[in-house]
Coordinates of C-alpha atoms in Angstrom, one line a residue:
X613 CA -5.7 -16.6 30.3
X614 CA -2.9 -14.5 29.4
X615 CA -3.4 -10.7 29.2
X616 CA -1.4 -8.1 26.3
X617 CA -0.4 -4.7 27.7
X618 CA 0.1 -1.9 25.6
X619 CA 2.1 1.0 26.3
X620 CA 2.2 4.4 24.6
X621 CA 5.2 6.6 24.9
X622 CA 4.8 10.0 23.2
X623 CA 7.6 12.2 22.5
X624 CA 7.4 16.4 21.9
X625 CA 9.6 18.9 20.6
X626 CA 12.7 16.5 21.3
X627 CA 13.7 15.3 18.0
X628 CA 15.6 17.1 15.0
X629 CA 14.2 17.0 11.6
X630 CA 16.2 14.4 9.1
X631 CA 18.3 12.8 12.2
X632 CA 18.6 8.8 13.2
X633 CA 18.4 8.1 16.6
X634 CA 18.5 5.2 18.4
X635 CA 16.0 4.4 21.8
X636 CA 16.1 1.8 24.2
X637 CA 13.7 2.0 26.4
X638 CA 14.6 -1.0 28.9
X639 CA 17.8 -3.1 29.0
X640 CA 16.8 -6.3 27.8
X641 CA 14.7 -4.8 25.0
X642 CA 16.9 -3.9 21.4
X643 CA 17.5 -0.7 20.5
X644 CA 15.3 1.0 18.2
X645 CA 16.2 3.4 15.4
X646 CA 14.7 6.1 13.8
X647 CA 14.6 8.8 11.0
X648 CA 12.7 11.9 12.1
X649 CA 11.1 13.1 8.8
X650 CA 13.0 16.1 7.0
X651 CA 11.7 19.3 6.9
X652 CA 9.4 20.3 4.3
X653 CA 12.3 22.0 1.8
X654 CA 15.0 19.9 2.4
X655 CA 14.1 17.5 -0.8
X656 CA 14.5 20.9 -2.8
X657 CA 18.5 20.8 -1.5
X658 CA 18.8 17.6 -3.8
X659 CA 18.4 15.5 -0.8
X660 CA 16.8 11.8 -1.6
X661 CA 13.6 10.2 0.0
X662 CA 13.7 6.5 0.2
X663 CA 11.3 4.6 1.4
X664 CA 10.4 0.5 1.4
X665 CA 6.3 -0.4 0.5
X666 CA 4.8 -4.0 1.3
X667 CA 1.4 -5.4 0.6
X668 CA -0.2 -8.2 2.2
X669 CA 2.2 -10.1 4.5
X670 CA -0.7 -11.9 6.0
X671 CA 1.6 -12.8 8.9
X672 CA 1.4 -16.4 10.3
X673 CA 1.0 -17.5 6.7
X674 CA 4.6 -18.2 5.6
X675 CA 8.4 -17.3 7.2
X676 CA 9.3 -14.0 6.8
X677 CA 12.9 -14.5 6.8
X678 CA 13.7 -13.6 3.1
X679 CA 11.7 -10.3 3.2
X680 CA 12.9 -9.4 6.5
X681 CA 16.6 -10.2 5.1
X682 CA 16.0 -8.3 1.8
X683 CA 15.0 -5.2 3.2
X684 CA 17.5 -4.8 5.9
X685 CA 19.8 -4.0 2.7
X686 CA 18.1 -1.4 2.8
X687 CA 18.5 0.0 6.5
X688 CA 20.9 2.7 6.1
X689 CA 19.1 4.4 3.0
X690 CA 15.2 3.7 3.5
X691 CA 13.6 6.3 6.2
X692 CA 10.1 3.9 6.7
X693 CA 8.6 0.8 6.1
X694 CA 4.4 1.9 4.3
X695 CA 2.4 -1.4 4.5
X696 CA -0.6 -1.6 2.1
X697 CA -2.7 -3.7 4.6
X698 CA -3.4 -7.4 5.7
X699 CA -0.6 -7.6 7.7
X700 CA -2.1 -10.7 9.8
X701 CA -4.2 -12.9 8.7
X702 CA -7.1 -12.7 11.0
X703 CA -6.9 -9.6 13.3
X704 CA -9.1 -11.1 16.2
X705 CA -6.9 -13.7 16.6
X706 CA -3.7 -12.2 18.6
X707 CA -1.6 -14.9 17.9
X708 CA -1.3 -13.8 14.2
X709 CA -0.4 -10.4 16.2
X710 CA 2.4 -12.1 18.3
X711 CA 3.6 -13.6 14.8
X712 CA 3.5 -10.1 13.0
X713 CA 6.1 -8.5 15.6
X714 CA 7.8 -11.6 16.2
X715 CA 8.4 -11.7 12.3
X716 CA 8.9 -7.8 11.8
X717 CA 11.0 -7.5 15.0
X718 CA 14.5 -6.6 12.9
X719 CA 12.6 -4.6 10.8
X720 CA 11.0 -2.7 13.7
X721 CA 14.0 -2.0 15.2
X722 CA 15.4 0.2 12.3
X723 CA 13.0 1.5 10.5
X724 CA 9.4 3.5 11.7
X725 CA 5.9 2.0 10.1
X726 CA 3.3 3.0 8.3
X727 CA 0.1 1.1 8.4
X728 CA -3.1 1.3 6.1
X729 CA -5.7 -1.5 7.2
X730 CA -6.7 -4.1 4.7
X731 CA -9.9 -6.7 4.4
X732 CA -7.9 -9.0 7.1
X733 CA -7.7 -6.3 9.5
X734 CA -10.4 -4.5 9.2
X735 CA -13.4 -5.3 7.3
X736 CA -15.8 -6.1 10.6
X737 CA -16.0 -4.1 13.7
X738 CA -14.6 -7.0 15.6
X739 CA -11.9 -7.0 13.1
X740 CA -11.3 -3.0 13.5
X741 CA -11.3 -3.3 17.3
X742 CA -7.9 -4.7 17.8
X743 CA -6.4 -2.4 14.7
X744 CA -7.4 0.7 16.6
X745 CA -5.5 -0.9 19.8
X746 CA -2.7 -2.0 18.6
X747 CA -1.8 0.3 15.6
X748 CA -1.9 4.1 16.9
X749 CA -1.9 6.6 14.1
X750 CA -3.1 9.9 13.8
X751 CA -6.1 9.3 12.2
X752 CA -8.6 11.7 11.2
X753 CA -12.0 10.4 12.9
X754 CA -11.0 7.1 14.4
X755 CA -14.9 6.7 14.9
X756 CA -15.8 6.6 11.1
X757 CA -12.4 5.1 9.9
X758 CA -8.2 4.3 9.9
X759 CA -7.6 7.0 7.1
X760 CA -5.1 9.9 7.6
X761 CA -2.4 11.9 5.4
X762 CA 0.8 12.6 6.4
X763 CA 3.8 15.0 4.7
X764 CA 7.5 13.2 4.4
X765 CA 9.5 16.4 2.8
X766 CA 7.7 17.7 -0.1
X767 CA 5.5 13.8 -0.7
X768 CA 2.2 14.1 0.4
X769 CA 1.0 10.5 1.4
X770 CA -2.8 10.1 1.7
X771 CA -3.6 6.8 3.7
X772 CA -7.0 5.7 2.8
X773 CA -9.4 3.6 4.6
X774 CA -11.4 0.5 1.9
X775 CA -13.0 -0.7 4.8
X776 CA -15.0 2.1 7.3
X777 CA -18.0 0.9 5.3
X778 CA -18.7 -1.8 7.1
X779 CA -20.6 -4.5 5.3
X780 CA -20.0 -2.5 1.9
X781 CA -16.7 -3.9 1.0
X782 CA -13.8 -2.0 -0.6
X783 CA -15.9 1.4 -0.6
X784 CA -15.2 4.8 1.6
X785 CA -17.6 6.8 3.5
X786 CA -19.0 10.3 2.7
X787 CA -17.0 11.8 5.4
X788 CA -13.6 10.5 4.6
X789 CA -14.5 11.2 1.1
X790 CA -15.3 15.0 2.6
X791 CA -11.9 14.9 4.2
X792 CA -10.1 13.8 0.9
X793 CA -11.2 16.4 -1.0
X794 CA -9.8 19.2 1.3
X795 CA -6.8 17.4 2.0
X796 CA -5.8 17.2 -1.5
X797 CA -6.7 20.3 -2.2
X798 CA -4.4 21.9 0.5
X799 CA -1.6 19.5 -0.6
X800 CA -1.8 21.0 -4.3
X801 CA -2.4 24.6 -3.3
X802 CA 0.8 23.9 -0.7
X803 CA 3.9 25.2 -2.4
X804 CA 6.3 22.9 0.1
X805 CA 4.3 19.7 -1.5
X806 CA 5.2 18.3 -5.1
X807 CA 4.1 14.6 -5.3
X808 CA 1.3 13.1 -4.1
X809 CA 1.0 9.9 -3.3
X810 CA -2.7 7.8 -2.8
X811 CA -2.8 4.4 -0.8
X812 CA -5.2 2.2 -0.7
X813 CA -5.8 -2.0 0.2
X814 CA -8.0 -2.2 -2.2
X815 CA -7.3 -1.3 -6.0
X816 CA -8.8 0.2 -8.3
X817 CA -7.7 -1.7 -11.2
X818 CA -6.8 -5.4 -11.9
X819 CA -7.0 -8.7 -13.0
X820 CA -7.0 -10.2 -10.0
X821 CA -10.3 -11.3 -7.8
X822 CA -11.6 -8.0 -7.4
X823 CA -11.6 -7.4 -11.3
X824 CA -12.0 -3.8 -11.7
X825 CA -14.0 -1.9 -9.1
X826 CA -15.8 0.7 -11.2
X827 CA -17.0 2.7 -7.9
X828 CA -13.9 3.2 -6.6
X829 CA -12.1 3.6 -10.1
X830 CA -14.6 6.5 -10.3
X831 CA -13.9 8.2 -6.9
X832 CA -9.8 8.0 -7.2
X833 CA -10.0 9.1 -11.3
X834 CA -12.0 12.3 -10.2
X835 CA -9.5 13.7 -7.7
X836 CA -6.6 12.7 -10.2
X837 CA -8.1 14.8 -13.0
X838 CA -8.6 17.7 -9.9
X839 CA -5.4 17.5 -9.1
X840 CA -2.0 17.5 -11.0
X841 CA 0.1 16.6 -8.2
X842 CA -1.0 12.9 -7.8
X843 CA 1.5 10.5 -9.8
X844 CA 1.3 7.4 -8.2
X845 CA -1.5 5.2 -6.6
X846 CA -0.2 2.4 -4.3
X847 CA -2.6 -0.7 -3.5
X848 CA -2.4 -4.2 -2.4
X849 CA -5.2 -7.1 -1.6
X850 CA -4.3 -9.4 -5.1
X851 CA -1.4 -11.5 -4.1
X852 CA 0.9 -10.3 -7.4
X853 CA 2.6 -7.5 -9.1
X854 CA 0.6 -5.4 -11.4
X855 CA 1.6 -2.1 -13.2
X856 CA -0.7 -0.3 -14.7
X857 CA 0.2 3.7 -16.7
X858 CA -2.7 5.5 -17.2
X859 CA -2.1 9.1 -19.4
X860 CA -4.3 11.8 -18.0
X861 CA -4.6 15.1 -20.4
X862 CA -6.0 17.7 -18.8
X863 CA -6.1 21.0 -20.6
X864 CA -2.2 21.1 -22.1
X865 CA -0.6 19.3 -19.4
X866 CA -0.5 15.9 -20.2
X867 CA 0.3 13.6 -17.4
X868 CA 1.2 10.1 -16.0
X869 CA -0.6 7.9 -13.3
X870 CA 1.4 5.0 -12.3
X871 CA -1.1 2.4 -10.5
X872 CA 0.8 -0.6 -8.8
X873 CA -0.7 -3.4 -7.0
X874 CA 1.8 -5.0 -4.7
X875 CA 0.8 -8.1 -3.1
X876 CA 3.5 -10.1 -2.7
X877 CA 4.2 -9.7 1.0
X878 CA 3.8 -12.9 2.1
X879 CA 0.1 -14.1 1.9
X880 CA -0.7 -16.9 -0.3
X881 CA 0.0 -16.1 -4.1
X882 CA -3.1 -15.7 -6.6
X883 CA -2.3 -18.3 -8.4
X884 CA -6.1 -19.5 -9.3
X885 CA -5.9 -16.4 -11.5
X886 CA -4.1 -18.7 -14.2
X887 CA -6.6 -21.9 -14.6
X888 CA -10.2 -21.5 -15.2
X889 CA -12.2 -23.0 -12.0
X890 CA -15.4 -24.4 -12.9
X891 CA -18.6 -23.1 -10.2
X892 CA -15.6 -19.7 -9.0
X893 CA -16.7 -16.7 -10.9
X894 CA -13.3 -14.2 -11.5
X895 CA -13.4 -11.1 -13.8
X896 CA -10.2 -12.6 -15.7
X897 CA -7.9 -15.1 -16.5
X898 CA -4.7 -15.0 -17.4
X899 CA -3.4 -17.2 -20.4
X900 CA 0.3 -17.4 -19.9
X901 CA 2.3 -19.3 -16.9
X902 CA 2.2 -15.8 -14.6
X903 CA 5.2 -16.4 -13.2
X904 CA 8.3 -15.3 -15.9
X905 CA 6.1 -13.9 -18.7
X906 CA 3.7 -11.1 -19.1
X907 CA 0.4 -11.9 -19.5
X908 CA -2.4 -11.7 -21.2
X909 CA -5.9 -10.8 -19.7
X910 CA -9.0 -12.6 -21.0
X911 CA -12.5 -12.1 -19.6
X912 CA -13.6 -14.6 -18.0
X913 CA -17.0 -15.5 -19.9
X914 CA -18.5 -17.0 -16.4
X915 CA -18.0 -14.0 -14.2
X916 CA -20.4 -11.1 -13.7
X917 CA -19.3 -8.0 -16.3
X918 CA -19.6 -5.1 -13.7
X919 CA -16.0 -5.7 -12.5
X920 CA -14.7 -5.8 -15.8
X921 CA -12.9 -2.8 -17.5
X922 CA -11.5 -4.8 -21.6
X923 CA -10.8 -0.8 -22.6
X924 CA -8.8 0.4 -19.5
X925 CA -7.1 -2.8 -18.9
X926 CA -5.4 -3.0 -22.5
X927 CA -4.4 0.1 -22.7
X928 CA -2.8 1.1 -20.0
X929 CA -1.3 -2.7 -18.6
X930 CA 2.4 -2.5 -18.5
X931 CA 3.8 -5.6 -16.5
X932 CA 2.3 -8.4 -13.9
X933 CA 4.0 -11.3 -12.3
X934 CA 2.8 -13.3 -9.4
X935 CA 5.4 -13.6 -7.1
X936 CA 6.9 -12.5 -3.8
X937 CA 8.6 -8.8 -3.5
X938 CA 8.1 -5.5 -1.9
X939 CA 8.8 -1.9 -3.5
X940 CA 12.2 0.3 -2.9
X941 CA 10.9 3.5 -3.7
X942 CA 13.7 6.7 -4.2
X943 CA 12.6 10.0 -4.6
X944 CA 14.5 13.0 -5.5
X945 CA 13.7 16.4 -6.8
X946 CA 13.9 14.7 -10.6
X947 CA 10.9 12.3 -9.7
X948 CA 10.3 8.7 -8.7
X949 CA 12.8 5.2 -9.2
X950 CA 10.4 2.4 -7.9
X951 CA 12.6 -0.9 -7.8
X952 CA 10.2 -4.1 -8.1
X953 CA 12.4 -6.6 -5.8
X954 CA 11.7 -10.3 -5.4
X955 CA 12.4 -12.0 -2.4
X956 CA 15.5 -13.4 -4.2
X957 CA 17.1 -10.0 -4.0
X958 CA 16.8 -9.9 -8.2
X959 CA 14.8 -6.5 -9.3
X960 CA 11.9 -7.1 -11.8
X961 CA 11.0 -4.1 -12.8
X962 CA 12.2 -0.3 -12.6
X963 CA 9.8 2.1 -13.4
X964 CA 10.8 6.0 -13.3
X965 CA 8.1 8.7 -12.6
X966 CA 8.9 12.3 -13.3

């Protein structure tokens, strides 16, 4: 049978901060470019972040060329590629693996990856195993989960882990709960930090299979009233677009929370969410095509009510559309520009964040 090696080349005290360089490490092997992350003030100079997010490739699913073309518009302005998990379709199989870098390999070659694992990668133990192997990250306690934070010039980006419960799906454990706490609170007490970022597979909020996960919606809603720096939460898992504003008002500072599903990275669309299927229990259905219109969300009558949320899901939905894309996020010292893009290169949506 034939055997995968994996090599790890670490690198210390060689790079710059805010430089692209390009490393070959064998002759018949592309170059590969990279952005060393800026220093922690330099966004303060007026310098831009930018930055690509895709959720849910699901690699060995569907060709790849349209994404891969898209984004490498993008090549000599984005810094990094943050996936939002599933990035194969079954992670014990390493064929789906050979696919994923076969697929990604223009895209590895200019731009570095960040990885957060999804149900597909990393729900089992035997699903985790190859994850740890293959994707090496500095993660907190590899033992109890694939969660870590990371700083990219004054964005704080907490990677979160749905799945280090084993066998209790989409929740996190006690100690990376332990760990988010005190990481967020040295990112707002940091002076150098001014956005936060929280990303998850799993979201919080939707309309999609999951419904609305009121254990989770809990969790991430405490440390977003806690702390004032968190303006965006990033998830994947339902195969759309989803756009939800929450306005938090704590004290006199009143606030906004952007939460954006993005799930259009490839894996098979949701589209069961717009027909009602008789004997498959969903929190909601939607009652317009999906696809050019915004929807409307009724409850599904059939489906259990503890993944429902009628109040939250009114009032703060903003736009949904099932259909391919990925995120081109810009950040300056004015705020956020997220770009919505389809794979047709046509942006559906702009949202600014300040």
């Amino acid at each position: 049978t034939a055997t995968t090696e994996i090599y790890t080349l670490s690198l210390h005290d060689v790079f710059r901060s805010d430089q692209k360089y390009c490393i070959q490490l064998m002759d018949f092997l592309p170059a590969i470019q990279l952005w060393t992350p800026p220093s922690c003030c330099s966004n303060v100079l007026g310098s831009a972040t930018e930055f690509i997010v895709i959720g849910d490739i699901h690699a060995g699913e569907k060709d790849l060329t349209p994404l891969v073309n898209q984004i490498l518009r993008f090549q000599n302005a984005a810094k990094f590629v943050l996936t939002l998990g599933d990035i194969v379709q079954e992670s014990q199989n390493m064929s789906y693996w050979r696919t994923f870098f076969g697929q990604m390999t223009p895209l590895l070659s200019c731009f570095p990856f960040i990885y957060i694992p999804g149900n597909h990668d990393g729900y089992t133990r035997a699903r985790k195993d190859p994850w740890r192997q293959l994707i090496r990250q500095p993660y907190v306690n590899p033992r109890d989960g694939c969660y870590f934070s990371l700083d990219y010039g004054n964005i704080h980006f907490v990677l979160l882990d749905n799945y280090n419960l084993f066998g209790d799906f989409g929740k996190l454990s006690k100690n990376q709960l332990v760990w988010l706490d005190q990481d967020l609170l040295n990112a707002e007490e940091s002076p150098d930090i001014h956005h936060i970022i929280l990303c998850l597979h799993k979201p919080p909020y939707s309309t999609g299979d999951v419904g609305v996960d009121h254990w989770l919606s809990a969790q991430i809603n405490a440390r977003i009233q806690r702390n004032r720096k968190i303006k965006l939460v990033l998830s994947g898992h339902c195969h759309f677009y989803q756009h939800f504003l929450q306005k938090i008002d704590v004290g006199e500072n009143e606030r906004d929370i952007h939460f954006i599903i993005t799930g259009g990275g490839g894996g098979r669309l949701e589209k069961s969410v717009l027909r009602k299927i008789r004997f498959y229990r969903r929190p909601y259905y939607w009652t317009s095509k999906g696809e050019v219109q915004q929807p409307a969300f009724i409850p599904y009558r059939k489906f259990i009510k503890n993944n429902q949320n009628n109040a939250f899901i009114q009032a703060n939905h903003q736009k949904s559309r099932i259909f391919r894309h990925f995120l081109h996020v810009k950040v300056t010292t004015e705020g956020f520009t997220i770009q919505v893009i389809g794979w047709d290169g046509i942006c559906f949506e702009e949202i600014k964040i300040k």
